[in-house]
């Protein structure tokens, strides 16, 4: 069975500080991982996908198969980054996303 | 390009009633998935449809059902509502390939 773990429910950092949101997964196949973000009173939005190795809004995430991790990082946090972040694993065979429990990021001024 | 549209936005129902929620995916998207979001359980997969066929169903009781029409619009139905069915129900549309899903704003269902 697949599983996604986000160990931090809440994370606070100061503006300009680096931020890292942790995500670990358990999956027997080749993982396809995503980060989704939900800003206050907005819909869930796709932030980035590991297969595209892109940087969105300054965020990056690297898949580490050895550590089964897909941590989200940003070198300099901004107040507008405050949101709920979800790590998700896609199972091609089951055609479903398995979400972590989410991390509420607060960037303090 | 219009996004994923879910109707209604809010619903209040009584225990024992049934409810139907609607989702219109992004034009051209043939995959529609449904998720339940609650504070206690987080985001949980309900089912996925592609070209009118249910391809997978999550671990929910048979009271939860859905369907997809030829225009890719989807509905989900919950019968014999229970208090624990109170949740935000999210619809997600995709191309059917794994490029990520686009979510709707959800339908907030409250069962009293």
PDB file of C-alpha atoms in Angstrom:
ATOM      1  CA  UNK A   1       0.000   0.000   0.000  1.00  0.00           C
ATOM      2  CA  UNK A   2       1.183   3.512  -0.691  1.00  0.00           C
ATOM      3  CA  UNK A   3       1.630   6.088   2.013  1.00  0.00           C
ATOM      4  CA  UNK A   4       2.715   9.730   2.201  1.00  0.00           C
ATOM      5  CA  UNK A   5       3.958  11.246   5.418  1.00  0.00           C
ATOM      6  CA  UNK A   6       4.349  14.919   6.169  1.00  0.00           C
ATOM      7  CA  UNK A   7       5.751  15.006   9.693  1.00  0.00           C
ATOM      8  CA  UNK A   8       5.124  18.689  10.389  1.00  0.00           C
ATOM      9  CA  UNK A   9       1.556  19.886  10.766  1.00  0.00           C
ATOM     10  CA  UNK A  10       2.672  23.458  11.374  1.00  0.00           C
ATOM     11  CA  UNK A  11       5.801  25.270  10.275  1.00  0.00           C
ATOM     12  CA  UNK A  12       6.669  28.900  10.889  1.00  0.00           C
ATOM     13  CA  UNK A  13       9.614  30.764   9.417  1.00  0.00           C
ATOM     14  CA  UNK A  14      10.569  34.401   9.117  1.00  0.00           C
ATOM     15  CA  UNK A  15      10.436  36.248   5.830  1.00  0.00           C
ATOM     16  CA  UNK A  16      13.684  35.814   3.944  1.00  0.00           C
ATOM     17  CA  UNK A  17      14.613  32.621   5.760  1.00  0.00           C
ATOM     18  CA  UNK A  18      14.980  29.273   3.972  1.00  0.00           C
ATOM     19  CA  UNK A  19      12.088  26.870   4.245  1.00  0.00           C
ATOM     20  CA  UNK A  20      11.897  23.114   3.835  1.00  0.00           C
ATOM     21  CA  UNK A  21       8.676  21.129   3.996  1.00  0.00           C
ATOM     22  CA  UNK A  22       9.300  17.458   4.492  1.00  0.00           C
ATOM     23  CA  UNK A  23       7.614  14.629   2.640  1.00  0.00           C
ATOM     24  CA  UNK A  24       8.380  10.931   2.838  1.00  0.00           C
ATOM     25  CA  UNK A  25       6.636   8.221   0.903  1.00  0.00           C
ATOM     26  CA  UNK A  26       6.189   4.493   0.825  1.00  0.00           C
ATOM     27  CA  UNK A  27       5.459   2.885  -2.530  1.00  0.00           C
ATOM     28  CA  UNK A  28       6.515  -0.351  -4.136  1.00  0.00           C
ATOM     29  CA  UNK A  29       6.571   0.933  -7.694  1.00  0.00           C
ATOM     30  CA  UNK A  30       8.215   3.871  -9.413  1.00  0.00           C
ATOM     31  CA  UNK A  31       6.820   6.944  -7.632  1.00  0.00           C
ATOM     32  CA  UNK A  32       5.281   9.946  -9.288  1.00  0.00           C
ATOM     33  CA  UNK A  33       5.183  12.776  -6.788  1.00  0.00           C
ATOM     34  CA  UNK A  34       3.558  16.164  -6.622  1.00  0.00           C
ATOM     35  CA  UNK A  35       3.266  19.145  -4.346  1.00  0.00           C
ATOM     36  CA  UNK A  36      -0.089  20.895  -4.109  1.00  0.00           C
ATOM     37  CA  UNK A  37      -0.744  24.192  -2.361  1.00  0.00           C
ATOM     38  CA  UNK A  38      -3.919  25.626  -0.912  1.00  0.00           C
ATOM     39  CA  UNK A  39      -3.934  29.334  -0.137  1.00  0.00           C
ATOM     40  CA  UNK A  40      -6.517  30.686   2.263  1.00  0.00           C
ATOM     41  CA  UNK A  41     -10.021  30.392   0.801  1.00  0.00           C
ATOM     42  CA  UNK A  42      -8.687  29.176  -2.537  1.00  0.00           C
ATOM     43  CA  UNK A  43      -8.801  25.857  -4.303  1.00  0.00           C
ATOM     44  CA  UNK A  44      -6.096  23.236  -4.204  1.00  0.00           C
ATOM     45  CA  UNK A  45      -3.490  24.034  -6.871  1.00  0.00           C
ATOM     46  CA  UNK A  46      -0.720  21.992  -8.385  1.00  0.00           C
ATOM     47  CA  UNK A  47       2.610  23.534  -7.389  1.00  0.00           C
ATOM     48  CA  UNK A  48       5.097  21.211  -9.013  1.00  0.00           C
ATOM     49  CA  UNK A  49       5.735  17.694 -10.291  1.00  0.00           C
ATOM     50  CA  UNK A  50       8.900  15.747  -9.757  1.00  0.00           C
ATOM     51  CA  UNK A  51       9.045  14.540 -13.360  1.00  0.00           C
ATOM     52  CA  UNK A  52       9.324  18.052 -14.728  1.00  0.00           C
ATOM     53  CA  UNK A  53      12.081  19.142 -12.322  1.00  0.00           C
ATOM     54  CA  UNK A  54      10.770  22.673 -12.500  1.00  0.00           C
ATOM     55  CA  UNK A  55      10.920  25.595 -10.112  1.00  0.00           C
ATOM     56  CA  UNK A  56       7.627  27.303  -9.400  1.00  0.00           C
ATOM     57  CA  UNK A  57       7.433  30.490  -7.323  1.00  0.00           C
ATOM     58  CA  UNK A  58      10.995  29.777  -6.225  1.00  0.00           C
ATOM     59  CA  UNK A  59      10.127  26.331  -4.853  1.00  0.00           C
ATOM     60  CA  UNK A  60      11.989  23.202  -5.850  1.00  0.00           C
ATOM     61  CA  UNK A  61      11.689  19.583  -4.835  1.00  0.00           C
ATOM     62  CA  UNK A  62      14.046  16.705  -5.534  1.00  0.00           C
ATOM     63  CA  UNK A  63      13.041  13.101  -5.463  1.00  0.00           C
ATOM     64  CA  UNK A  64      15.432  11.045  -3.346  1.00  0.00           C
ATOM     65  CA  UNK A  65      14.593   7.416  -3.951  1.00  0.00           C
ATOM     66  CA  UNK A  66      17.190   6.207  -1.463  1.00  0.00           C
ATOM     67  CA  UNK A  67      15.603   8.152   1.366  1.00  0.00           C
ATOM     68  CA  UNK A  68      12.107   7.905  -0.163  1.00  0.00           C
ATOM     69  CA  UNK A  69      11.713  11.638   0.224  1.00  0.00           C
ATOM     70  CA  UNK A  70      10.425  14.542  -1.824  1.00  0.00           C
ATOM     71  CA  UNK A  71      11.064  17.591   0.315  1.00  0.00           C
ATOM     72  CA  UNK A  72       9.924  21.028  -0.857  1.00  0.00           C
ATOM     73  CA  UNK A  73      12.428  23.842  -0.520  1.00  0.00           C
ATOM     74  CA  UNK A  74      12.667  27.558  -1.024  1.00  0.00           C
ATOM     75  CA  UNK A  75      15.765  29.574  -0.211  1.00  0.00           C
ATOM     76  CA  UNK A  76      14.005  32.805   0.779  1.00  0.00           C
ATOM     77  CA  UNK A  77      10.450  32.568   2.084  1.00  0.00           C
ATOM     78  CA  UNK A  78       7.925  35.306   1.330  1.00  0.00           C
ATOM     79  CA  UNK A  79       4.801  36.209   3.301  1.00  0.00           C
ATOM     80  CA  UNK A  80       2.652  35.220   0.323  1.00  0.00           C
ATOM     81  CA  UNK A  81       3.984  31.682   0.638  1.00  0.00           C
ATOM     82  CA  UNK A  82       1.844  31.205   3.740  1.00  0.00           C
ATOM     83  CA  UNK A  83      -0.508  28.364   2.860  1.00  0.00           C
ATOM     84  CA  UNK A  84      -1.269  24.686   3.368  1.00  0.00           C
ATOM     85  CA  UNK A  85       1.053  22.421   1.417  1.00  0.00           C
ATOM     86  CA  UNK A  86       0.235  18.844   0.484  1.00  0.00           C
ATOM     87  CA  UNK A  87       2.592  16.233  -0.842  1.00  0.00           C
ATOM     88  CA  UNK A  88       0.905  13.636  -3.042  1.00  0.00           C
ATOM     89  CA  UNK A  89       1.884  10.373  -4.678  1.00  0.00           C
ATOM     90  CA  UNK A  90       0.214   9.186  -7.860  1.00  0.00           C
ATOM     91  CA  UNK A  91      -0.374   5.512  -8.408  1.00  0.00           C
ATOM     92  CA  UNK A  92      -0.695   4.772 -12.104  1.00  0.00           C
ATOM     93  CA  UNK A  93      -2.201   1.364 -11.512  1.00  0.00           C
ATOM     94  CA  UNK A  94      -4.819   2.672  -9.062  1.00  0.00           C
ATOM     95  CA  UNK A  95      -5.305   5.963 -10.883  1.00  0.00           C
ATOM     96  CA  UNK A  96      -5.364   7.896  -7.643  1.00  0.00           C
ATOM     97  CA  UNK A  97      -3.482  10.466  -5.657  1.00  0.00           C
ATOM     98  CA  UNK A  98      -2.545   9.640  -2.099  1.00  0.00           C
ATOM     99  CA  UNK A  99      -2.093  12.803  -0.089  1.00  0.00           C
ATOM    100  CA  UNK A 100      -0.089  13.515   3.007  1.00  0.00           C
ATOM    101  CA  UNK A 101      -1.810  15.203   5.915  1.00  0.00           C
ATOM    102  CA  UNK A 102      -0.468  18.599   4.923  1.00  0.00           C
ATOM    103  CA  UNK A 103       1.832  21.211   6.435  1.00  0.00           C
ATOM    104  CA  UNK A 104       0.523  24.667   7.298  1.00  0.00           C
ATOM    105  CA  UNK A 105       3.318  27.095   6.504  1.00  0.00           C
ATOM    106  CA  UNK A 106       3.274  30.530   8.073  1.00  0.00           C
ATOM    107  CA  UNK A 107       5.827  33.092   6.974  1.00  0.00           C
ATOM    108  CA  UNK A 108       6.234  35.757   9.620  1.00  0.00           C
ATOM    109  CA  UNK A 109       7.115  39.356   8.741  1.00  0.00           C
TER     110      UNK A 109
ATOM    111  CA  UNK B   1      -9.983  28.184 -20.476  1.00  0.00           C
ATOM    112  CA  UNK B   2     -12.630  27.581 -17.830  1.00  0.00           C
ATOM    113  CA  UNK B   3     -11.531  25.676 -14.751  1.00  0.00           C
ATOM    114  CA  UNK B   4     -13.180  22.816 -12.953  1.00  0.00           C
ATOM    115  CA  UNK B   5     -16.693  23.780 -11.899  1.00  0.00           C
ATOM    116  CA  UNK B   6     -18.443  22.153  -8.993  1.00  0.00           C
ATOM    117  CA  UNK B   7     -22.045  22.735  -8.021  1.00  0.00           C
ATOM    118  CA  UNK B   8     -23.499  23.481  -5.631  1.00  0.00           C
ATOM    119  CA  UNK B   9     -20.893  25.189  -3.441  1.00  0.00           C
ATOM    120  CA  UNK B  10     -22.746  24.478  -0.219  1.00  0.00           C
ATOM    121  CA  UNK B  11     -25.343  21.932   0.832  1.00  0.00           C
ATOM    122  CA  UNK B  12     -27.111  21.192   4.077  1.00  0.00           C
ATOM    123  CA  UNK B  13     -28.873  17.852   4.287  1.00  0.00           C
ATOM    124  CA  UNK B  14     -30.548  15.801   6.972  1.00  0.00           C
ATOM    125  CA  UNK B  15     -29.405  12.349   8.038  1.00  0.00           C
ATOM    126  CA  UNK B  16     -30.948   9.662   5.876  1.00  0.00           C
ATOM    127  CA  UNK B  17     -31.365  11.871   2.836  1.00  0.00           C
ATOM    128  CA  UNK B  18     -29.420  11.492  -0.361  1.00  0.00           C
ATOM    129  CA  UNK B  19     -27.413  14.067  -2.265  1.00  0.00           C
ATOM    130  CA  UNK B  20     -26.010  14.530  -5.759  1.00  0.00           C
ATOM    131  CA  UNK B  21     -22.970  16.660  -6.475  1.00  0.00           C
ATOM    132  CA  UNK B  22     -21.912  17.797  -9.904  1.00  0.00           C
ATOM    133  CA  UNK B  23     -18.555  18.432 -11.539  1.00  0.00           C
ATOM    134  CA  UNK B  24     -17.754  19.883 -14.944  1.00  0.00           C
ATOM    135  CA  UNK B  25     -14.114  19.237 -15.876  1.00  0.00           C
ATOM    136  CA  UNK B  26     -11.840  21.377 -17.964  1.00  0.00           C
ATOM    137  CA  UNK B  27     -12.781  21.185 -21.615  1.00  0.00           C
ATOM    138  CA  UNK B  28     -10.942  18.309 -23.241  1.00  0.00           C
ATOM    139  CA  UNK B  29     -10.227  16.516 -19.966  1.00  0.00           C
ATOM    140  CA  UNK B  30     -11.685  13.022 -19.886  1.00  0.00           C
ATOM    141  CA  UNK B  31     -10.583  11.976 -16.414  1.00  0.00           C
ATOM    142  CA  UNK B  32     -12.569  13.057 -13.387  1.00  0.00           C
ATOM    143  CA  UNK B  33     -11.676  12.067  -9.838  1.00  0.00           C
ATOM    144  CA  UNK B  34     -13.480  12.734  -6.588  1.00  0.00           C
ATOM    145  CA  UNK B  35     -11.919  13.266  -3.177  1.00  0.00           C
ATOM    146  CA  UNK B  36     -13.327  13.767   0.286  1.00  0.00           C
ATOM    147  CA  UNK B  37     -11.578  16.258   2.555  1.00  0.00           C
ATOM    148  CA  UNK B  38     -12.180  16.273   6.298  1.00  0.00           C
ATOM    149  CA  UNK B  39     -10.157  17.698   9.190  1.00  0.00           C
ATOM    150  CA  UNK B  40      -9.701  14.259  10.694  1.00  0.00           C
ATOM    151  CA  UNK B  41      -8.953  12.104   7.659  1.00  0.00           C
ATOM    152  CA  UNK B  42      -7.512  14.667   5.271  1.00  0.00           C
ATOM    153  CA  UNK B  43      -7.872  14.107   1.548  1.00  0.00           C
ATOM    154  CA  UNK B  44      -9.150  10.678   0.601  1.00  0.00           C
ATOM    155  CA  UNK B  45      -9.760   9.245  -2.838  1.00  0.00           C
ATOM    156  CA  UNK B  46     -13.332   8.292  -3.682  1.00  0.00           C
ATOM    157  CA  UNK B  47     -13.289   7.243  -7.341  1.00  0.00           C
ATOM    158  CA  UNK B  48     -11.975   8.038 -10.787  1.00  0.00           C
ATOM    159  CA  UNK B  49     -13.792   8.044 -14.100  1.00  0.00           C
ATOM    160  CA  UNK B  50     -12.392   8.089 -17.601  1.00  0.00           C
ATOM    161  CA  UNK B  51     -14.542   8.146 -20.712  1.00  0.00           C
ATOM    162  CA  UNK B  52     -17.652   7.182 -18.732  1.00  0.00           C
ATOM    163  CA  UNK B  53     -15.949   4.198 -17.056  1.00  0.00           C
ATOM    164  CA  UNK B  54     -15.099   3.961 -13.397  1.00  0.00           C
ATOM    165  CA  UNK B  55     -11.490   2.879 -13.306  1.00  0.00           C
ATOM    166  CA  UNK B  56     -10.971   2.775  -9.584  1.00  0.00           C
ATOM    167  CA  UNK B  57     -12.833   3.237  -6.339  1.00  0.00           C
ATOM    168  CA  UNK B  58     -11.486   4.125  -2.933  1.00  0.00           C
ATOM    169  CA  UNK B  59     -12.288   2.545   0.378  1.00  0.00           C
ATOM    170  CA  UNK B  60     -15.742   4.012   0.882  1.00  0.00           C
ATOM    171  CA  UNK B  61     -19.054   2.250   1.463  1.00  0.00           C
ATOM    172  CA  UNK B  62     -21.438   1.501  -1.362  1.00  0.00           C
ATOM    173  CA  UNK B  63     -23.547   4.510  -0.369  1.00  0.00           C
ATOM    174  CA  UNK B  64     -21.030   6.543  -2.339  1.00  0.00           C
ATOM    175  CA  UNK B  65     -21.450   6.216  -6.074  1.00  0.00           C
ATOM    176  CA  UNK B  66     -20.763   8.207  -9.154  1.00  0.00           C
ATOM    177  CA  UNK B  67     -21.047   8.365 -12.885  1.00  0.00           C
ATOM    178  CA  UNK B  68     -19.637  10.197 -15.841  1.00  0.00           C
ATOM    179  CA  UNK B  69     -21.502  11.375 -18.886  1.00  0.00           C
ATOM    180  CA  UNK B  70     -20.431  11.435 -22.507  1.00  0.00           C
ATOM    181  CA  UNK B  71     -19.485  15.135 -22.205  1.00  0.00           C
ATOM    182  CA  UNK B  72     -17.132  14.162 -19.314  1.00  0.00           C
ATOM    183  CA  UNK B  73     -19.260  15.859 -16.684  1.00  0.00           C
ATOM    184  CA  UNK B  74     -19.488  13.774 -13.565  1.00  0.00           C
ATOM    185  CA  UNK B  75     -21.845  13.383 -10.664  1.00  0.00           C
ATOM    186  CA  UNK B  76     -21.389  11.717  -7.347  1.00  0.00           C
ATOM    187  CA  UNK B  77     -24.222  10.525  -5.184  1.00  0.00           C
ATOM    188  CA  UNK B  78     -24.326   9.750  -1.512  1.00  0.00           C
ATOM    189  CA  UNK B  79     -27.361   7.902  -0.230  1.00  0.00           C
ATOM    190  CA  UNK B  80     -28.604   7.489   3.327  1.00  0.00           C
ATOM    191  CA  UNK B  81     -26.475  10.345   4.583  1.00  0.00           C
ATOM    192  CA  UNK B  82     -24.699  10.051   7.907  1.00  0.00           C
ATOM    193  CA  UNK B  83     -23.299  12.811  10.097  1.00  0.00           C
ATOM    194  CA  UNK B  84     -19.798  11.585   9.258  1.00  0.00           C
ATOM    195  CA  UNK B  85     -20.354  12.345   5.592  1.00  0.00           C
ATOM    196  CA  UNK B  86     -20.038  16.050   6.355  1.00  0.00           C
ATOM    197  CA  UNK B  87     -17.000  17.118   4.367  1.00  0.00           C
ATOM    198  CA  UNK B  88     -15.643  19.114   1.485  1.00  0.00           C
ATOM    199  CA  UNK B  89     -15.997  17.065  -1.690  1.00  0.00           C
ATOM    200  CA  UNK B  90     -13.435  17.898  -4.322  1.00  0.00           C
ATOM    201  CA  UNK B  91     -13.487  17.081  -7.974  1.00  0.00           C
ATOM    202  CA  UNK B  92     -10.291  16.913 -10.003  1.00  0.00           C
ATOM    203  CA  UNK B  93      -9.962  16.771 -13.751  1.00  0.00           C
ATOM    204  CA  UNK B  94      -7.109  15.539 -15.862  1.00  0.00           C
ATOM    205  CA  UNK B  95      -6.214  14.413 -19.320  1.00  0.00           C
ATOM    206  CA  UNK B  96      -5.895  10.808 -18.238  1.00  0.00           C
ATOM    207  CA  UNK B  97      -2.136  11.032 -18.458  1.00  0.00           C
ATOM    208  CA  UNK B  98      -0.166  11.839 -15.383  1.00  0.00           C
ATOM    209  CA  UNK B  99       0.441  15.548 -15.729  1.00  0.00           C
ATOM    210  CA  UNK B 100      -1.248  16.381 -12.475  1.00  0.00           C
ATOM    211  CA  UNK B 101      -4.860  17.138 -11.770  1.00  0.00           C
ATOM    212  CA  UNK B 102      -6.745  20.434 -11.616  1.00  0.00           C
ATOM    213  CA  UNK B 103      -9.102  20.719  -8.682  1.00  0.00           C
ATOM    214  CA  UNK B 104     -12.408  22.471  -8.338  1.00  0.00           C
ATOM    215  CA  UNK B 105     -13.382  24.647  -5.397  1.00  0.00           C
ATOM    216  CA  UNK B 106     -15.400  21.856  -3.886  1.00  0.00           C
ATOM    217  CA  UNK B 107     -18.856  21.307  -2.497  1.00  0.00           C
ATOM    218  CA  UNK B 108     -19.191  21.753   1.248  1.00  0.00           C
ATOM    219  CA  UNK B 109     -21.701  19.186   2.486  1.00  0.00           C
ATOM    220  CA  UNK B 110     -23.095  19.473   5.990  1.00  0.00           C
ATOM    221  CA  UNK B 111     -25.260  16.672   7.334  1.00  0.00           C
ATOM    222  CA  UNK B 112     -27.435  17.566  10.326  1.00  0.00           C
TER     223      UNK B 112
END
